[in-house]
């Protein structure tokens, strides 16, 4: 069928096979019309174009070989362009994924470096994971209190009639409690300096600075574990394995010893936490009493009410006890040493106002702020003569016949 497309003819029967060259004017046996591949190889792309042309011309009765080849080449070109666009889109997509992953990895490394440099990370460096469990528990309880106040009481209970002042008071107290807790955890309570280590002339140099003596021998107090002389009001903490200046007690909920440098933060944390717990307890009671909560929310509020009541019941007397000791300029260890005597007298009691200043600072504007304002160095303490003269007179009068 000359001049027509004849799919029954094969290249191996009547003409050059795949890969051979056609000369100028040589007719391919795919038809009587010369194909436009003169001087070029009939490669895989040409054969694919022919098959695509055949597929596109199956419905046409009169189709020359040139038309078949042109349609096949056009279809192949469109397919190649679509494939290139797909490859380009895939390249851009993979590039964006790699760029995003690289940026995320860099941000993660920066965050890890920032976390390693933060005081909270350094505070627990080298410690086991269970040492952080009490701190996580405290933060979870604080989060529950805030959730009950804001999501349950503030949003779903119009019967509470919360004022702007009440909301500001709670949020300010909550923020101050968190900051005070953080400062109490990361702040070193105070340590004995290296200049107090035993050495030539150290005992003579410190003799005029130390007033507390051993009850048995009357000699200066000396720590055989640190090999240092102990300043007044300092004690050895077994949890920290060193002496702490003006040691009050070791708090497992903070993972730190409460001493000279962080006692103010500890006291402020108690104060602001009591305000938060009492506020949540009162608001939860009002919400439940008014019946403004749905059953699911009411059940959660009841559980949180028990938590707030338990915290308020435990922390409120604890806060009052520490405020009383603050006015007496007394630590928990010094209080326990005087148990059973009938009276609690501190040799460092300078009066209520002066005692408060010795912990909270001389500027009253900084008393309720979680910033460091404690005066002194924790090594020297002013003593009150009144608390020594009166007991001496009383003892002398008892010895008279």
GROMACS .gro file of C-alpha atoms in nm:
model
  401
    1UNK     CA    1   0.000   0.000   0.000
    2UNK     CA    2   0.226   0.277  -0.121
    3UNK     CA    3   0.151   0.618   0.022
    4UNK     CA    4  -0.045   0.472   0.310
    5UNK     CA    5   0.051   0.362   0.657
    6UNK     CA    6   0.099  -0.010   0.659
    7UNK     CA    7   0.159  -0.148   1.006
    8UNK     CA    8   0.211  -0.498   0.871
    9UNK     CA    9   0.550  -0.425   0.722
   10UNK     CA   10   0.844  -0.493   0.946
   11UNK     CA   11   1.185  -0.327   0.915
   12UNK     CA   12   1.364  -0.657   0.903
   13UNK     CA   13   1.166  -0.771   0.596
   14UNK     CA   14   1.179  -0.487   0.346
   15UNK     CA   15   1.418  -0.222   0.463
   16UNK     CA   16   1.682  -0.107   0.702
   17UNK     CA   17   1.651  -0.239   1.050
   18UNK     CA   18   1.661  -0.037   1.375
   19UNK     CA   19   1.982   0.154   1.413
   20UNK     CA   20   2.081   0.173   1.041
   21UNK     CA   21   2.133   0.496   0.854
   22UNK     CA   22   1.914   0.619   0.573
   23UNK     CA   23   2.076   0.795   0.279
   24UNK     CA   24   1.952   1.109   0.110
   25UNK     CA   25   1.629   1.030  -0.076
   26UNK     CA   26   1.620   0.673   0.052
   27UNK     CA   27   1.266   0.558   0.123
   28UNK     CA   28   1.180   0.384   0.443
   29UNK     CA   29   0.962   0.077   0.412
   30UNK     CA   30   0.718   0.212   0.666
   31UNK     CA   31   0.561   0.389   0.366
   32UNK     CA   32   0.633   0.548   0.028
   33UNK     CA   33   0.689   0.893   0.181
   34UNK     CA   34   1.049   0.950   0.294
   35UNK     CA   35   1.084   0.991   0.673
   36UNK     CA   36   1.260   1.303   0.808
   37UNK     CA   37   1.544   1.104   0.964
   38UNK     CA   38   1.794   1.129   0.677
   39UNK     CA   39   2.145   1.087   0.797
   40UNK     CA   40   2.038   1.006   1.153
   41UNK     CA   41   1.998   0.687   1.353
   42UNK     CA   42   1.657   0.533   1.402
   43UNK     CA   43   1.703   0.508   1.780
   44UNK     CA   44   1.471   0.423   2.065
   45UNK     CA   45   1.319   0.775   2.073
   46UNK     CA   46   1.223   0.752   1.702
   47UNK     CA   47   1.069   0.409   1.740
   48UNK     CA   48   0.878   0.533   2.049
   49UNK     CA   49   0.757   0.834   1.848
   50UNK     CA   50   0.636   0.602   1.570
   51UNK     CA   51   0.442   0.389   1.816
   52UNK     CA   52   0.289   0.700   1.975
   53UNK     CA   53   0.196   0.822   1.625
   54UNK     CA   54   0.037   0.488   1.545
   55UNK     CA   55  -0.165   0.510   1.867
   56UNK     CA   56  -0.283   0.861   1.781
   57UNK     CA   57  -0.375   0.774   1.417
   58UNK     CA   58  -0.560   0.449   1.474
   59UNK     CA   59  -0.891   0.615   1.397
   60UNK     CA   60  -0.777   0.777   1.072
   61UNK     CA   61  -0.808   0.580   0.750
   62UNK     CA   62  -0.582   0.802   0.543
   63UNK     CA   63  -0.263   0.881   0.736
   64UNK     CA   64   0.077   0.909   0.579
   65UNK     CA   65   0.394   0.796   0.748
   66UNK     CA   66   0.510   1.156   0.787
   67UNK     CA   67   0.189   1.252   0.969
   68UNK     CA   68   0.223   0.949   1.190
   69UNK     CA   69   0.582   1.038   1.273
   70UNK     CA   70   0.502   1.406   1.335
   71UNK     CA   71   0.215   1.322   1.567
   72UNK     CA   72   0.431   1.073   1.749
   73UNK     CA   73   0.712   1.327   1.788
   74UNK     CA   74   0.463   1.586   1.916
   75UNK     CA   75   0.318   1.345   2.168
   76UNK     CA   76   0.668   1.242   2.273
   77UNK     CA   77   0.771   1.607   2.314
   78UNK     CA   78   0.468   1.678   2.534
   79UNK     CA   79   0.536   1.369   2.740
   80UNK     CA   80   0.902   1.470   2.775
   81UNK     CA   81   0.807   1.824   2.884
   82UNK     CA   82   0.559   1.684   3.137
   83UNK     CA   83   0.826   1.447   3.265
   84UNK     CA   84   1.075   1.733   3.296
   85UNK     CA   85   0.821   1.947   3.484
   86UNK     CA   86   0.747   1.656   3.715
   87UNK     CA   87   1.118   1.603   3.775
   88UNK     CA   88   1.163   1.976   3.843
   89UNK     CA   89   0.873   1.980   4.086
   90UNK     CA   90   1.010   1.670   4.256
   91UNK     CA   91   1.352   1.834   4.282
   92UNK     CA   92   1.205   2.150   4.431
   93UNK     CA   93   0.995   1.945   4.674
   94UNK     CA   94   1.294   1.740   4.786
   95UNK     CA   95   1.501   2.058   4.814
   96UNK     CA   96   1.239   2.219   5.036
   97UNK     CA   97   1.223   1.906   5.252
   98UNK     CA   98   1.600   1.896   5.290
   99UNK     CA   99   1.613   2.271   5.364
  100UNK     CA  100   1.334   2.242   5.621
  101UNK     CA  101   1.494   1.941   5.787
  102UNK     CA  102   1.830   2.118   5.798
  103UNK     CA  103   1.673   2.428   5.950
  104UNK     CA  104   1.480   2.219   6.201
  105UNK     CA  105   1.795   2.031   6.295
  106UNK     CA  106   1.986   2.358   6.337
  107UNK     CA  107   1.707   2.497   6.555
  108UNK     CA  108   1.709   2.178   6.761
  109UNK     CA  109   2.085   2.199   6.810
  110UNK     CA  110   2.054   2.566   6.909
  111UNK     CA  111   1.775   2.481   7.153
  112UNK     CA  112   1.983   2.202   7.305
  113UNK     CA  113   2.281   2.434   7.341
  114UNK     CA  114   2.061   2.702   7.498
  115UNK     CA  115   1.913   2.444   7.737
  116UNK     CA  116   2.258   2.323   7.834
  117UNK     CA  117   2.360   2.682   7.907
  118UNK     CA  118   2.052   2.766   8.116
  119UNK     CA  119   2.089   2.761   8.498
  120UNK     CA  120   1.817   2.498   8.540
  121UNK     CA  121   2.008   2.251   8.323
  122UNK     CA  122   2.336   2.318   8.502
  123UNK     CA  123   2.160   2.274   8.835
  124UNK     CA  124   2.077   1.908   8.757
  125UNK     CA  125   2.390   1.826   8.561
  126UNK     CA  126   2.524   1.489   8.664
  127UNK     CA  127   2.212   1.390   8.860
  128UNK     CA  128   1.973   1.105   8.795
  129UNK     CA  129   1.632   1.144   8.634
  130UNK     CA  130   1.434   1.073   8.951
  131UNK     CA  131   1.585   1.385   9.110
  132UNK     CA  132   1.369   1.595   8.876
  133UNK     CA  133   1.044   1.410   8.954
  134UNK     CA  134   0.946   1.636   9.250
  135UNK     CA  135   0.998   1.949   9.038
  136UNK     CA  136   0.785   1.806   8.757
  137UNK     CA  137   0.515   1.721   9.012
  138UNK     CA  138   0.512   2.076   9.146
  139UNK     CA  139   0.483   2.220   8.795
  140UNK     CA  140   0.199   1.979   8.712
  141UNK     CA  141   0.007   2.085   9.024
  142UNK     CA  142   0.058   2.451   8.936
  143UNK     CA  143  -0.069   2.381   8.585
  144UNK     CA  144  -0.381   2.210   8.722
  145UNK     CA  145  -0.455   2.510   8.944
  146UNK     CA  146  -0.427   2.748   8.652
  147UNK     CA  147  -0.642   2.522   8.432
  148UNK     CA  148  -0.919   2.512   8.693
  149UNK     CA  149  -0.909   2.888   8.743
  150UNK     CA  150  -0.904   2.994   8.378
  151UNK     CA  151  -1.076   2.723   8.172
  152UNK     CA  152  -1.331   2.604   8.426
  153UNK     CA  153  -1.411   2.896   8.656
  154UNK     CA  154  -1.328   3.203   8.450
  155UNK     CA  155  -1.486   3.092   8.120
  156UNK     CA  156  -1.778   2.872   8.220
  157UNK     CA  157  -1.893   3.022   8.547
  158UNK     CA  158  -2.054   3.366   8.524
  159UNK     CA  159  -2.200   3.313   8.870
  160UNK     CA  160  -1.857   3.368   9.022
  161UNK     CA  161  -1.868   3.733   8.910
  162UNK     CA  162  -1.489   3.758   8.885
  163UNK     CA  163  -1.360   4.110   8.895
  164UNK     CA  164  -1.066   4.242   8.701
  165UNK     CA  165  -0.874   4.294   9.025
  166UNK     CA  166  -0.925   3.929   9.121
  167UNK     CA  167  -0.800   3.804   8.784
  168UNK     CA  168  -0.497   4.032   8.799
  169UNK     CA  169  -0.421   3.921   9.154
  170UNK     CA  170  -0.433   3.553   9.063
  171UNK     CA  171  -0.225   3.585   8.747
  172UNK     CA  172   0.032   3.807   8.917
  173UNK     CA  173   0.057   3.564   9.210
  174UNK     CA  174   0.083   3.266   8.974
  175UNK     CA  175   0.362   3.429   8.774
  176UNK     CA  176   0.549   3.536   9.088
  177UNK     CA  177   0.518   3.184   9.230
  178UNK     CA  178   0.671   3.030   8.917
  179UNK     CA  179   0.957   3.282   8.906
  180UNK     CA  180   1.024   3.242   9.279
  181UNK     CA  181   1.024   2.864   9.243
  182UNK     CA  182   1.270   2.880   8.955
  183UNK     CA  183   1.500   3.113   9.146
  184UNK     CA  184   1.487   2.897   9.459
  185UNK     CA  185   1.579   2.589   9.255
  186UNK     CA  186   1.867   2.732   9.051
  187UNK     CA  187   2.020   2.964   9.314
  188UNK     CA  188   2.307   2.827   9.516
  189UNK     CA  189   2.221   2.865   9.886
  190UNK     CA  190   2.574   2.968   9.971
  191UNK     CA  191   2.895   2.781  10.038
  192UNK     CA  192   3.197   2.823  10.263
  193UNK     CA  193   3.478   2.992  10.066
  194UNK     CA  194   3.816   2.832  10.012
  195UNK     CA  195   3.979   3.091  10.235
  196UNK     CA  196   3.821   2.911  10.532
  197UNK     CA  197   4.004   2.588  10.455
  198UNK     CA  198   4.240   2.462  10.725
  199UNK     CA  199   4.591   2.596  10.686
  200UNK     CA  200   4.865   2.794  10.854
  201UNK     CA  201   4.720   3.096  11.035
  202UNK     CA  202   4.361   3.024  10.929
  203UNK     CA  203   4.235   2.950  11.277
  204UNK     CA  204   4.387   3.265  11.425
  205UNK     CA  205   4.250   3.478  11.141
  206UNK     CA  206   3.897   3.345  11.178
  207UNK     CA  207   3.883   3.335  11.554
  208UNK     CA  208   3.743   3.689  11.577
  209UNK     CA  209   3.475   3.615  11.314
  210UNK     CA  210   3.329   3.297  11.463
  211UNK     CA  211   3.121   3.312  11.780
  212UNK     CA  212   2.951   2.973  11.775
  213UNK     CA  213   3.160   2.711  11.949
  214UNK     CA  214   3.140   2.341  12.017
  215UNK     CA  215   2.940   2.272  12.331
  216UNK     CA  216   3.170   1.996  12.441
  217UNK     CA  217   3.513   2.159  12.401
  218UNK     CA  218   3.436   2.526  12.334
  219UNK     CA  219   3.656   2.518  12.024
  220UNK     CA  220   3.562   2.656  11.683
  221UNK     CA  221   3.343   2.434  11.473
  222UNK     CA  222   3.534   2.247  11.205
  223UNK     CA  223   3.405   2.028  10.920
  224UNK     CA  224   3.622   1.721  10.873
  225UNK     CA  225   3.457   1.640  10.536
  226UNK     CA  226   3.530   1.971  10.367
  227UNK     CA  227   3.832   2.046  10.589
  228UNK     CA  228   3.702   2.395  10.648
  229UNK     CA  229   3.604   2.598  10.951
  230UNK     CA  230   3.230   2.651  10.974
  231UNK     CA  231   3.090   3.006  10.990
  232UNK     CA  232   2.811   3.093  11.229
  233UNK     CA  233   2.471   2.945  11.136
  234UNK     CA  234   2.623   2.715  10.871
  235UNK     CA  235   2.566   2.340  10.873
  236UNK     CA  236   2.664   2.040  10.668
  237UNK     CA  237   2.398   1.922  10.420
  238UNK     CA  238   2.418   1.549  10.358
  239UNK     CA  239   2.220   1.577  10.032
  240UNK     CA  240   2.457   1.834   9.882
  241UNK     CA  241   2.765   1.692  10.058
  242UNK     CA  242   2.891   2.034  10.165
  243UNK     CA  243   2.830   2.309  10.417
  244UNK     CA  244   2.554   2.562  10.350
  245UNK     CA  245   2.553   2.918  10.482
  246UNK     CA  246   2.262   2.995  10.716
  247UNK     CA  247   2.116   2.656  10.643
  248UNK     CA  248   1.743   2.630  10.706
  249UNK     CA  249   1.651   2.286  10.567
  250UNK     CA  250   1.677   2.070  10.258
  251UNK     CA  251   1.364   2.087  10.039
  252UNK     CA  252   1.313   1.777   9.819
  253UNK     CA  253   1.037   1.955   9.623
  254UNK     CA  254   1.297   2.200   9.501
  255UNK     CA  255   1.588   1.960   9.484
  256UNK     CA  256   1.796   2.220   9.665
  257UNK     CA  257   1.898   2.322  10.012
  258UNK     CA  258   1.734   2.636  10.150
  259UNK     CA  259   1.998   2.867  10.287
  260UNK     CA  260   2.133   3.217  10.290
  261UNK     CA  261   2.103   3.307   9.921
  262UNK     CA  262   1.769   3.145   9.830
  263UNK     CA  263   1.564   3.166  10.151
  264UNK     CA  264   1.388   3.478  10.022
  265UNK     CA  265   1.279   3.297   9.705
  266UNK     CA  266   1.154   3.004   9.911
  267UNK     CA  267   0.951   3.236  10.133
  268UNK     CA  268   0.801   3.422   9.836
  269UNK     CA  269   0.712   3.093   9.669
  270UNK     CA  270   0.517   2.989   9.978
  271UNK     CA  271   0.341   3.324   9.994
  272UNK     CA  272   0.232   3.339   9.630
  273UNK     CA  273   0.140   2.969   9.616
  274UNK     CA  274  -0.087   3.007   9.917
  275UNK     CA  275  -0.259   3.302   9.746
  276UNK     CA  276  -0.311   3.094   9.429
  277UNK     CA  277  -0.439   2.785   9.607
  278UNK     CA  278  -0.678   2.981   9.830
  279UNK     CA  279  -0.810   3.172   9.528
  280UNK     CA  280  -0.870   2.855   9.328
  281UNK     CA  281  -1.032   2.685   9.627
  282UNK     CA  282  -1.277   2.973   9.681
  283UNK     CA  283  -1.363   3.004   9.311
  284UNK     CA  284  -1.409   2.629   9.266
  285UNK     CA  285  -1.638   2.616   9.569
  286UNK     CA  286  -1.845   2.903   9.427
  287UNK     CA  287  -1.864   2.736   9.085
  288UNK     CA  288  -1.981   2.403   9.225
  289UNK     CA  289  -2.226   2.567   9.464
  290UNK     CA  290  -2.380   2.771   9.180
  291UNK     CA  291  -2.418   2.461   8.962
  292UNK     CA  292  -2.282   2.641   8.656
  293UNK     CA  293  -2.057   2.354   8.544
  294UNK     CA  294  -2.137   2.060   8.320
  295UNK     CA  295  -2.099   1.714   8.480
  296UNK     CA  296  -1.763   1.634   8.317
  297UNK     CA  297  -1.614   1.970   8.410
  298UNK     CA  298  -1.765   1.952   8.758
  299UNK     CA  299  -1.594   1.616   8.823
  300UNK     CA  300  -1.256   1.759   8.725
  301UNK     CA  301  -1.318   2.071   8.936
  302UNK     CA  302  -1.404   1.852   9.236
  303UNK     CA  303  -1.072   1.670   9.205
  304UNK     CA  304  -0.888   1.998   9.169
  305UNK     CA  305  -1.080   2.136   9.464
  306UNK     CA  306  -0.942   1.857   9.677
  307UNK     CA  307  -0.590   1.930   9.550
  308UNK     CA  308  -0.622   2.303   9.619
  309UNK     CA  309  -0.766   2.237   9.964
  310UNK     CA  310  -0.486   1.995  10.051
  311UNK     CA  311  -0.217   2.235   9.932
  312UNK     CA  312  -0.375   2.526  10.116
  313UNK     CA  313  -0.411   2.318  10.431
  314UNK     CA  314  -0.043   2.217  10.423
  315UNK     CA  315   0.120   2.535  10.295
  316UNK     CA  316  -0.073   2.796  10.493
  317UNK     CA  317   0.051   2.683  10.839
  318UNK     CA  318   0.398   2.628  10.689
  319UNK     CA  319   0.398   2.988  10.563
  320UNK     CA  320   0.284   3.121  10.902
  321UNK     CA  321   0.560   2.920  11.073
  322UNK     CA  322   0.831   3.063  10.847
  323UNK     CA  323   0.698   3.417  10.883
  324UNK     CA  324   0.717   3.374  11.260
  325UNK     CA  325   1.076   3.248  11.235
  326UNK     CA  326   1.158   3.538  11.000
  327UNK     CA  327   1.044   3.786  11.263
  328UNK     CA  328   1.258   3.600  11.519
  329UNK     CA  329   1.559   3.576  11.283
  330UNK     CA  330   1.566   3.203  11.339
  331UNK     CA  331   1.620   2.907  11.106
  332UNK     CA  332   1.446   2.571  11.119
  333UNK     CA  333   1.762   2.405  11.254
  334UNK     CA  334   1.794   2.667  11.528
  335UNK     CA  335   1.426   2.618  11.612
  336UNK     CA  336   1.467   2.242  11.641
  337UNK     CA  337   1.773   2.286  11.864
  338UNK     CA  338   1.558   2.475  12.114
  339UNK     CA  339   1.267   2.232  12.124
  340UNK     CA  340   1.172   2.140  12.479
  341UNK     CA  341   1.323   2.450  12.641
  342UNK     CA  342   0.992   2.634  12.668
  343UNK     CA  343   1.117   2.947  12.496
  344UNK     CA  344   1.264   3.019  12.157
  345UNK     CA  345   1.534   3.284  12.164
  346UNK     CA  346   1.767   3.359  11.879
  347UNK     CA  347   2.102   3.527  11.948
  348UNK     CA  348   2.058   3.705  11.614
  349UNK     CA  349   1.719   3.862  11.697
  350UNK     CA  350   1.756   4.235  11.624
  351UNK     CA  351   1.385   4.319  11.625
  352UNK     CA  352   1.112   4.224  11.380
  353UNK     CA  353   1.181   4.497  11.124
  354UNK     CA  354   1.559   4.446  11.127
  355UNK     CA  355   1.513   4.070  11.106
  356UNK     CA  356   1.293   4.106  10.797
  357UNK     CA  357   1.552   4.336  10.642
  358UNK     CA  358   1.826   4.078  10.700
  359UNK     CA  359   1.645   3.841  10.460
  360UNK     CA  360   1.429   4.050  10.226
  361UNK     CA  361   1.663   4.346  10.194
  362UNK     CA  362   1.675   4.701  10.317
  363UNK     CA  363   1.459   4.842  10.038
  364UNK     CA  364   1.093   4.763  10.105
  365UNK     CA  365   1.009   4.796   9.734
  366UNK     CA  366   1.204   4.475   9.667
  367UNK     CA  367   1.056   4.268   9.947
  368UNK     CA  368   0.784   4.101   9.740
  369UNK     CA  369   0.982   4.075   9.417
  370UNK     CA  370   1.177   3.755   9.331
  371UNK     CA  371   1.507   3.937   9.286
  372UNK     CA  372   1.818   3.903   9.499
  373UNK     CA  373   1.825   4.168   9.772
  374UNK     CA  374   1.958   3.981  10.078
  375UNK     CA  375   2.233   4.191  10.239
  376UNK     CA  376   2.563   4.058  10.367
  377UNK     CA  377   2.781   3.764  10.268
  378UNK     CA  378   2.638   3.493  10.494
  379UNK     CA  379   2.965   3.462  10.687
  380UNK     CA  380   2.923   3.729  10.953
  381UNK     CA  381   2.608   3.790  11.156
  382UNK     CA  382   2.522   4.067  11.395
  383UNK     CA  383   2.430   3.933  11.736
  384UNK     CA  384   2.188   4.078  11.989
  385UNK     CA  385   2.322   4.150  12.337
  386UNK     CA  386   1.970   4.159  12.485
  387UNK     CA  387   1.917   3.789  12.432
  388UNK     CA  388   2.235   3.709  12.625
  389UNK     CA  389   2.207   3.950  12.914
  390UNK     CA  390   1.852   3.858  13.012
  391UNK     CA  391   1.908   3.479  13.024
  392UNK     CA  392   2.230   3.538  13.220
  393UNK     CA  393   2.049   3.752  13.477
  394UNK     CA  394   1.775   3.494  13.504
  395UNK     CA  395   2.026   3.214  13.557
  396UNK     CA  396   2.213   3.420  13.817
  397UNK     CA  397   1.893   3.494  14.009
  398UNK     CA  398   1.811   3.125  14.016
  399UNK     CA  399   2.149   3.045  14.172
  400UNK     CA  400   2.101   3.291  14.458
  401UNK     CA  401   1.998   3.136  14.793
   0.00000   0.00000   0.00000
